[in-house]
Short mmCIF file of C-alpha atoms and ligand atoms in Angstrom, two decimals:
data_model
loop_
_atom_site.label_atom_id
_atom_site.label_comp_id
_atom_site.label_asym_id
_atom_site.label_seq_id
_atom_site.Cartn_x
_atom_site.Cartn_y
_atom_site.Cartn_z
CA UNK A 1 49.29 -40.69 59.53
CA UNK A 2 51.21 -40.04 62.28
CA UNK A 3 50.17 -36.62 63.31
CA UNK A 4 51.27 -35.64 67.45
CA UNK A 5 49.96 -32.16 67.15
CA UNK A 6 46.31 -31.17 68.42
CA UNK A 7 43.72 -29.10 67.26
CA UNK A 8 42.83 -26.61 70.16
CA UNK A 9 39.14 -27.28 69.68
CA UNK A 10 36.43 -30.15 69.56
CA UNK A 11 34.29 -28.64 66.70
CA UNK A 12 35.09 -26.62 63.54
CA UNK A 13 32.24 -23.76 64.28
CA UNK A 14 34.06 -20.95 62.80
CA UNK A 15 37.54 -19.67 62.13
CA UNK A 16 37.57 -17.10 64.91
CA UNK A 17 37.80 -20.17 67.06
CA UNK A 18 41.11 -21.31 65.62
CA UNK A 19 44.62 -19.70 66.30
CA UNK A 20 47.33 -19.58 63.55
CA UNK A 21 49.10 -23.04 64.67
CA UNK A 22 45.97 -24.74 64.53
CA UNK A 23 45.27 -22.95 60.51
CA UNK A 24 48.85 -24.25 59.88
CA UNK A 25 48.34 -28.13 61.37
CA UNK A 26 45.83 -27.97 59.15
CA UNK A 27 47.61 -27.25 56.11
CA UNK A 28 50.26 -29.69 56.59
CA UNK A 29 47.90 -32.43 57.38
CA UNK A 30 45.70 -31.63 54.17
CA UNK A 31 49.24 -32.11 52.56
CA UNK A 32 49.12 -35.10 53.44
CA UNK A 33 45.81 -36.06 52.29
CA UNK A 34 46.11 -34.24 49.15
CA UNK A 35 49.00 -36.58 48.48
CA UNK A 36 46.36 -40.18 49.20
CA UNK A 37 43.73 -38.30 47.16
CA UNK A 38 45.74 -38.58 43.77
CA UNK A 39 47.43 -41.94 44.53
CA UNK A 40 45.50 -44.70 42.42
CA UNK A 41 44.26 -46.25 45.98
CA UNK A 42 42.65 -42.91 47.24
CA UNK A 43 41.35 -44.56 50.98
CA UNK A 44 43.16 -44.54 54.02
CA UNK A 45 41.57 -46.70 57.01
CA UNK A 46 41.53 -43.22 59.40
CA UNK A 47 37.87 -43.36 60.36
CA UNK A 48 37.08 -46.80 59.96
CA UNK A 49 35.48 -46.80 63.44
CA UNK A 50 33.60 -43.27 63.00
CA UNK A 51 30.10 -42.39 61.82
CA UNK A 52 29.39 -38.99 60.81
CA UNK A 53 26.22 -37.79 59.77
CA UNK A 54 25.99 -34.55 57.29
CA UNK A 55 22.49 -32.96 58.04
CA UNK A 56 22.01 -30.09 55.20
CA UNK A 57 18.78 -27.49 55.95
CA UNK A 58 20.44 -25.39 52.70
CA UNK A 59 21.20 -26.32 49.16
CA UNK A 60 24.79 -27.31 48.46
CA UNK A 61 26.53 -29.02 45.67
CA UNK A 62 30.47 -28.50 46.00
CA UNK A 63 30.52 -28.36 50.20
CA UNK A 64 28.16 -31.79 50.68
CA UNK A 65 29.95 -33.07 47.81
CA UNK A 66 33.08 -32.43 49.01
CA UNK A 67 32.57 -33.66 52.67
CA UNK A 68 31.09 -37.31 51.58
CA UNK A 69 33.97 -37.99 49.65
CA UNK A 70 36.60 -36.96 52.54
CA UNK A 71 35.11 -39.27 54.24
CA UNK A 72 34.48 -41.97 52.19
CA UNK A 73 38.34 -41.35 51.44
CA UNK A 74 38.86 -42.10 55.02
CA UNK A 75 36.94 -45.23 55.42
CA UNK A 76 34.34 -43.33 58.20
CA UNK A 77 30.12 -44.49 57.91
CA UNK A 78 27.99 -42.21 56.73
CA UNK A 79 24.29 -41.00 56.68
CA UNK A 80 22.93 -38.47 54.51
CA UNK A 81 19.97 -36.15 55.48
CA UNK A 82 18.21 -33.33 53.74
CA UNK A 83 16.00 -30.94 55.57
CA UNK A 84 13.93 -31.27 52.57
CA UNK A 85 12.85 -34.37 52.64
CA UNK A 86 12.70 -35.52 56.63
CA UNK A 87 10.58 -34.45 59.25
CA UNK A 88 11.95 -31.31 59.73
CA UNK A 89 9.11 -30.40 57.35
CA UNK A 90 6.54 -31.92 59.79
CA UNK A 91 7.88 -29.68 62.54
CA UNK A 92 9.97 -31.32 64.15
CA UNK A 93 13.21 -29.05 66.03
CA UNK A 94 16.47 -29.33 65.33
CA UNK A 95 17.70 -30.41 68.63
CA UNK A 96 14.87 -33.32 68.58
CA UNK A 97 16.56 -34.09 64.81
CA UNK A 98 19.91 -34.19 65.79
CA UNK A 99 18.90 -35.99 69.30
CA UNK A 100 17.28 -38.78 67.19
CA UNK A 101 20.23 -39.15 64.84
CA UNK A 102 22.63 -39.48 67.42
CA UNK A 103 20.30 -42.04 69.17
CA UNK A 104 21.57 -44.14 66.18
CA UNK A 105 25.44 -43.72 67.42
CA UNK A 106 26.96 -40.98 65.30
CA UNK A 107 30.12 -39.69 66.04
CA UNK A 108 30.01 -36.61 64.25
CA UNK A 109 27.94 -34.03 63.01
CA UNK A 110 28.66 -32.19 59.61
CA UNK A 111 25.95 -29.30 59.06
CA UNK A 112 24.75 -26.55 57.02
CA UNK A 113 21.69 -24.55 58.40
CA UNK A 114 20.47 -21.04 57.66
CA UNK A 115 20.69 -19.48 60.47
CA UNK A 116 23.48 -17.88 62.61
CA UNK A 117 24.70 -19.75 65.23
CA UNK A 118 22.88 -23.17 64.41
CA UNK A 119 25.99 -25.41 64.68
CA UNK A 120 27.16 -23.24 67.65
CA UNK A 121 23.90 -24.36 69.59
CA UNK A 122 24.05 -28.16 68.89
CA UNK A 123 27.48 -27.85 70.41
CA UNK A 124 26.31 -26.66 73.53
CA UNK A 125 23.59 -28.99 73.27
CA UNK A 126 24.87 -32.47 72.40
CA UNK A 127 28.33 -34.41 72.77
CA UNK A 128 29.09 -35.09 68.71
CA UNK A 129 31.96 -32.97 66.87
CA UNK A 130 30.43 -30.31 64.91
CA UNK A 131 31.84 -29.07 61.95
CA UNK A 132 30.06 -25.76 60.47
CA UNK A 133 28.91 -26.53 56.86
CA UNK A 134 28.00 -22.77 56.67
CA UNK A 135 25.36 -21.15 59.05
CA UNK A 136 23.49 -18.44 57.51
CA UNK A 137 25.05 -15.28 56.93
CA UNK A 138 28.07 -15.96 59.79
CA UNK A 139 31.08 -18.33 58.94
CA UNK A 140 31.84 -21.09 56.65
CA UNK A 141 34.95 -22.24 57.81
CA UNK A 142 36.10 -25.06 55.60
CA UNK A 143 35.78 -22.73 52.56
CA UNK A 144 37.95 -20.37 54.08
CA UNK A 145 40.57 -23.19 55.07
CA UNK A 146 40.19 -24.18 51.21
CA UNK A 147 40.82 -21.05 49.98
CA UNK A 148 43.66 -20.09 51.60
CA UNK A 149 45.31 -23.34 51.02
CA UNK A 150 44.80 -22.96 46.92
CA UNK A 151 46.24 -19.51 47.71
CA UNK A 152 49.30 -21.07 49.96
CA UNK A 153 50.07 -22.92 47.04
CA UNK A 154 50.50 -20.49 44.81
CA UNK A 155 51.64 -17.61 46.50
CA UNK A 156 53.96 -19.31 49.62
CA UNK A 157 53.40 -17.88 52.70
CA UNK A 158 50.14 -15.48 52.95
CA UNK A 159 52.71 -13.40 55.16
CA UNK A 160 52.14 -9.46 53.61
CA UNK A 161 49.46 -10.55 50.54
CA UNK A 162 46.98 -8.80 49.51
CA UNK A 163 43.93 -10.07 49.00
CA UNK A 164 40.69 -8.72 47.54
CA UNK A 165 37.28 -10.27 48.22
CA UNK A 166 34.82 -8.33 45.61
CA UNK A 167 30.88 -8.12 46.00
CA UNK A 168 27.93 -9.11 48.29
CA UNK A 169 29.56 -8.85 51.56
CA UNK A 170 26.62 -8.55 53.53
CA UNK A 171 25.25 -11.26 52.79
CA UNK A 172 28.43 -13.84 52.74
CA UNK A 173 29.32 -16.31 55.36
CA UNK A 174 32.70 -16.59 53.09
CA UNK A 175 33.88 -13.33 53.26
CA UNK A 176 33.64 -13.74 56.97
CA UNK A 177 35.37 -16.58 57.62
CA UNK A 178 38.02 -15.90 54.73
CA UNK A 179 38.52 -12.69 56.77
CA UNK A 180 39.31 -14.07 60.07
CA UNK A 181 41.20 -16.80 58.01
CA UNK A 182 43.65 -14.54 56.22
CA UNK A 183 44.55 -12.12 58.62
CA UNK A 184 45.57 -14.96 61.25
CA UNK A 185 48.03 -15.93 58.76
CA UNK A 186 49.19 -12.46 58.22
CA UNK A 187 47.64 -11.22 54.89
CA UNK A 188 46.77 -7.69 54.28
CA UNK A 189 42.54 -7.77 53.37
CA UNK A 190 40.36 -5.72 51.77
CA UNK A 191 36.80 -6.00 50.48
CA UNK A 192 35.45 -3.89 47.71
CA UNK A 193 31.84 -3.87 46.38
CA UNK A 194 29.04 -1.25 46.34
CA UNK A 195 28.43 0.28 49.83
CA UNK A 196 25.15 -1.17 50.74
CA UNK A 197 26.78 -4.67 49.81
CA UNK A 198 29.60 -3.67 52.61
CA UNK A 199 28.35 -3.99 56.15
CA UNK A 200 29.11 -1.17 58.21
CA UNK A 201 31.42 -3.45 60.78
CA UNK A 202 34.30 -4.45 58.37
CA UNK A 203 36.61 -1.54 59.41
CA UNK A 204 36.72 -2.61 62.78
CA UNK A 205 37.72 -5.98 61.41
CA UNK A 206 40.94 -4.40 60.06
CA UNK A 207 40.04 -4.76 56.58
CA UNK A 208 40.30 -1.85 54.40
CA UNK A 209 37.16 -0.62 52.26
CA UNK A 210 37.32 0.24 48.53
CA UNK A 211 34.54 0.77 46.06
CA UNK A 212 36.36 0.99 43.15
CA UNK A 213 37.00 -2.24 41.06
CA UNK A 214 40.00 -0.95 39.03
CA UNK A 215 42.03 0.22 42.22
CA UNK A 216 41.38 -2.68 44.41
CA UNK A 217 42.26 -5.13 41.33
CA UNK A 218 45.48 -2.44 40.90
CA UNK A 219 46.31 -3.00 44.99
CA UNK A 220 46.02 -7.06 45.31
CA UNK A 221 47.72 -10.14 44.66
CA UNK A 222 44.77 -12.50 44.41
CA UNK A 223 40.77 -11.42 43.80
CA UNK A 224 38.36 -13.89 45.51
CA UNK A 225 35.06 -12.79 43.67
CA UNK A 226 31.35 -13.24 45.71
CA UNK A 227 28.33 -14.35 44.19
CA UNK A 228 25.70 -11.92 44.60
CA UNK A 229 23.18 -13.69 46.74
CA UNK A 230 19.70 -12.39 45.28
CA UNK A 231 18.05 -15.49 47.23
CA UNK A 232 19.14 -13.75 50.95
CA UNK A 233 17.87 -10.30 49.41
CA UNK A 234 14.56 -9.29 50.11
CA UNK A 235 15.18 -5.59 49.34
CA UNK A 236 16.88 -4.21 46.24
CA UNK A 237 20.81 -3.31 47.05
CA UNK A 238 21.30 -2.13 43.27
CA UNK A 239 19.33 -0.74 40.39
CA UNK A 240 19.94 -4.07 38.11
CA UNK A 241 21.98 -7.02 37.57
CA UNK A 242 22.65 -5.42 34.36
CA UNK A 243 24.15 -2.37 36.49
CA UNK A 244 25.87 -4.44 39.53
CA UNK A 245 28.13 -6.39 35.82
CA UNK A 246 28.93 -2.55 34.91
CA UNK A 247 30.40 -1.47 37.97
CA UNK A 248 31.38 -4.74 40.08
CA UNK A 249 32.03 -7.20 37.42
CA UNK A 250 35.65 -8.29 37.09
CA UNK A 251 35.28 -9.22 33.06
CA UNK A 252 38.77 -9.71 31.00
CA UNK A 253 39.46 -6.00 29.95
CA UNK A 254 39.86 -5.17 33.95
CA UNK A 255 42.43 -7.67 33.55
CA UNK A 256 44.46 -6.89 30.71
CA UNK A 257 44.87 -3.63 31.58
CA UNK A 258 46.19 -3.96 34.82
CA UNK A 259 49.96 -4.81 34.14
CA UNK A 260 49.94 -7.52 36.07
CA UNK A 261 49.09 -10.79 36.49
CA UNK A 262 46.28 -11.45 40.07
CA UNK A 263 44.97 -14.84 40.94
CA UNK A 264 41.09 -15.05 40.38
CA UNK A 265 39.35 -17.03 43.14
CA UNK A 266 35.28 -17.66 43.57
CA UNK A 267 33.57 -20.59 46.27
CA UNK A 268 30.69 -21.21 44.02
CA UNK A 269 28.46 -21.28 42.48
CA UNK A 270 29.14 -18.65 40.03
CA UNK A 271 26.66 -16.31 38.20
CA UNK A 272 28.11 -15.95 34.97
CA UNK A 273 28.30 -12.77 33.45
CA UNK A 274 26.93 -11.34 36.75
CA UNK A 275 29.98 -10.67 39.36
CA UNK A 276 32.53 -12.53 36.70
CA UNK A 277 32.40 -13.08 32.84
CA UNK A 278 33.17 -16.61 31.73
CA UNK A 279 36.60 -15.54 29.72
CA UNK A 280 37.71 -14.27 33.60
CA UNK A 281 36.55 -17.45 35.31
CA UNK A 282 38.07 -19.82 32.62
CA UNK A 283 41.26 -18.09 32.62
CA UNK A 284 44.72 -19.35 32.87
CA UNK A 285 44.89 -16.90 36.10
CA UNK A 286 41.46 -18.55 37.86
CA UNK A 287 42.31 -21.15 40.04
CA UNK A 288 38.52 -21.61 41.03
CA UNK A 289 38.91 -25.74 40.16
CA UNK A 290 42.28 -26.00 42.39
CA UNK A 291 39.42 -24.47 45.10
CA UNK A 292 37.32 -27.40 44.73
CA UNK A 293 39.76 -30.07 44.81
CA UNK A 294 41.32 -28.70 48.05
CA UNK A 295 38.15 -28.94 49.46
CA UNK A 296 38.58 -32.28 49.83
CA UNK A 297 42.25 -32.96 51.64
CA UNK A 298 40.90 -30.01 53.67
CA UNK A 299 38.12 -31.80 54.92
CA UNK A 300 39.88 -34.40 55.31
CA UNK A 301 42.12 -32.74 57.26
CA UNK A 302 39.44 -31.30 59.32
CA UNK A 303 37.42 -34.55 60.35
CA UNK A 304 41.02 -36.62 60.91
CA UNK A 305 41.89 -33.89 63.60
CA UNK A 306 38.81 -33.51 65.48
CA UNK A 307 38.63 -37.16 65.22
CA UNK A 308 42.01 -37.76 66.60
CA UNK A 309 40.90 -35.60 69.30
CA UNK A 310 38.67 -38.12 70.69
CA UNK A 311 41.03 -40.56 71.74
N1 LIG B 401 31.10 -22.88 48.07
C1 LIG B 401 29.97 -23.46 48.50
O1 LIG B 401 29.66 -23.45 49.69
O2 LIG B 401 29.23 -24.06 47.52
P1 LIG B 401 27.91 -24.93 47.79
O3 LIG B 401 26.84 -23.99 48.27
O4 LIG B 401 27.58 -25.56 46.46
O5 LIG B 401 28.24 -25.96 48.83
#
């Protein structure tokens, strides 16, 4: 690799933090990676000399997944740690955590926590790259980077699309950062779902409102469909699950009779039959796999940069 250009920050906390050129360096650097990832030698020596350690305090398959092996692709060290099963459960802070694992020399910091702000504080608190593994409710940036790339490559440049992100709103760190992610690169959003799924702060975003499935599908050129996250819900939002399928769900009739053909996206991990039906999610139009195999040249992307920034 023989990248010049510069991210024009230290961590990857959120995409609010990033400006258009730095979304775009990105991209072209992930092209690159995406190119090692399917040669038959898939590791480059990038990060020989870098340790990163990805601390998880929240389940994840595809985003931990994703990270080890972008950098195991790039040669880097790494250590594993689940909230679950460390001290955390004995009490112990998360600044005392992260303090002792970067006693041991890491370089870099990879982490998902539950609440807001979580990688924003170690930031300020300790002199590792952070990279947001998704923080509660607020951002998850590398999803967002992910997702726009798979949409890049089908669609071109995001210049004028329109893009649909259906369902729980409220309670998704995805829609967030997808937000902030498309309109710096010029796409037309809007979010549709029932009206206590739809905080109250997304017109001021710029992003239009809809509650009606068959108009928003009618208006946009690619549907990135939320799971409904019962497990951040401790009131009810809707009647039933049975209901939220009737009147959210994007199932294969919605499709056929729109008279036209929309890319179907969804980060995972899906409830079937719930916000999407199977026959929808396994379609020719869902490009929900392409998603997760992005996610790892734009990882690698991300921890390359912020890397070379240390130099
Ligand atoms: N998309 C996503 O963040 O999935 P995981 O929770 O499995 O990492």
């Amino acid at each position: 690799m023989s990248e010049k250009a510069q991210l024009s920050t230290d961590h990857l906390l959120g995409i609010k933090d990033l400006g258009p050129a730095d979304i775009q360096l990105i991209f072209e650097t992930a092209d690159e990676f995406k190119e090692v990832i399917n040669r038959p030698i898939k590791r480059v020596p990038s990060l020989r000399d870098i340790t990163i350690a990805n601390i998880f305090f929240e389940n994840s398959t595809r985003t931990r997944i994703s990270f080890e092996l972008a950098e195991k692709r790039l040669s880097a060290d790494i250590v594993n740690f689940s909230a679950s099963s460390s001290s955390v459960s004995k009490g112990e802070t998360l600044l005392d955590t992260v303090n002792n694992i970067l006693a041991m020399k890491v370089d870099m910091i990879v982490m998902r926590h539950p609440a807001p702000g979580a990688p924003h504080f170690l930031a300020n608190h300790i002199r590792a790259n952070i990279i947001n593994a998704g923080d509660g409710t607020h951002e998850h940036p590398t999803q967002a980077l992910l997702d726009a790339y798979s949409l890049r490559e089908r669609l071109g440049s995001l210049e004028g699309k329109k893009i649909a992100i259906f369902g729980d709103i409220l309670h998704s760190r995805v829609a967030l950062s997808n937000i902030f992610c498309l309109q710096k690169l010029g796409a037309q959003v809007k979010v549709c779902g029932p009206p206590t799924l739809i905080p109250k702060y997304i017109p001021q975003l710029g992003v239009g409102v809809e509650h009606d499935v068959r108009k928003t599908l009618e208006w946009c050129d690619a549907a990135n469909i939320l799971r409904i996250q019962l497990e951040r819900q401790n009131i009810k939002y809707f009647p039933s699950l049975r209901e939220y399928a009737l009147y959210f769900g994007i199932n294969k009739a919605l499709l056929d009779n729109l008279g036209k053909e929309i890319l179907i996206m969804h980060p995972g991990p899906i409830n079937r039959g719930v916000e999407i039906t199977s026959d929808v999610a396994d379609s020719a139009h869902s490009i929900i796999l392409d998603q997760v195999e992005n996610g790892v040249a734009i990882r690698m992307a991300v921890l390359f940069l912020l890397a070379a920034k240390r130099n």
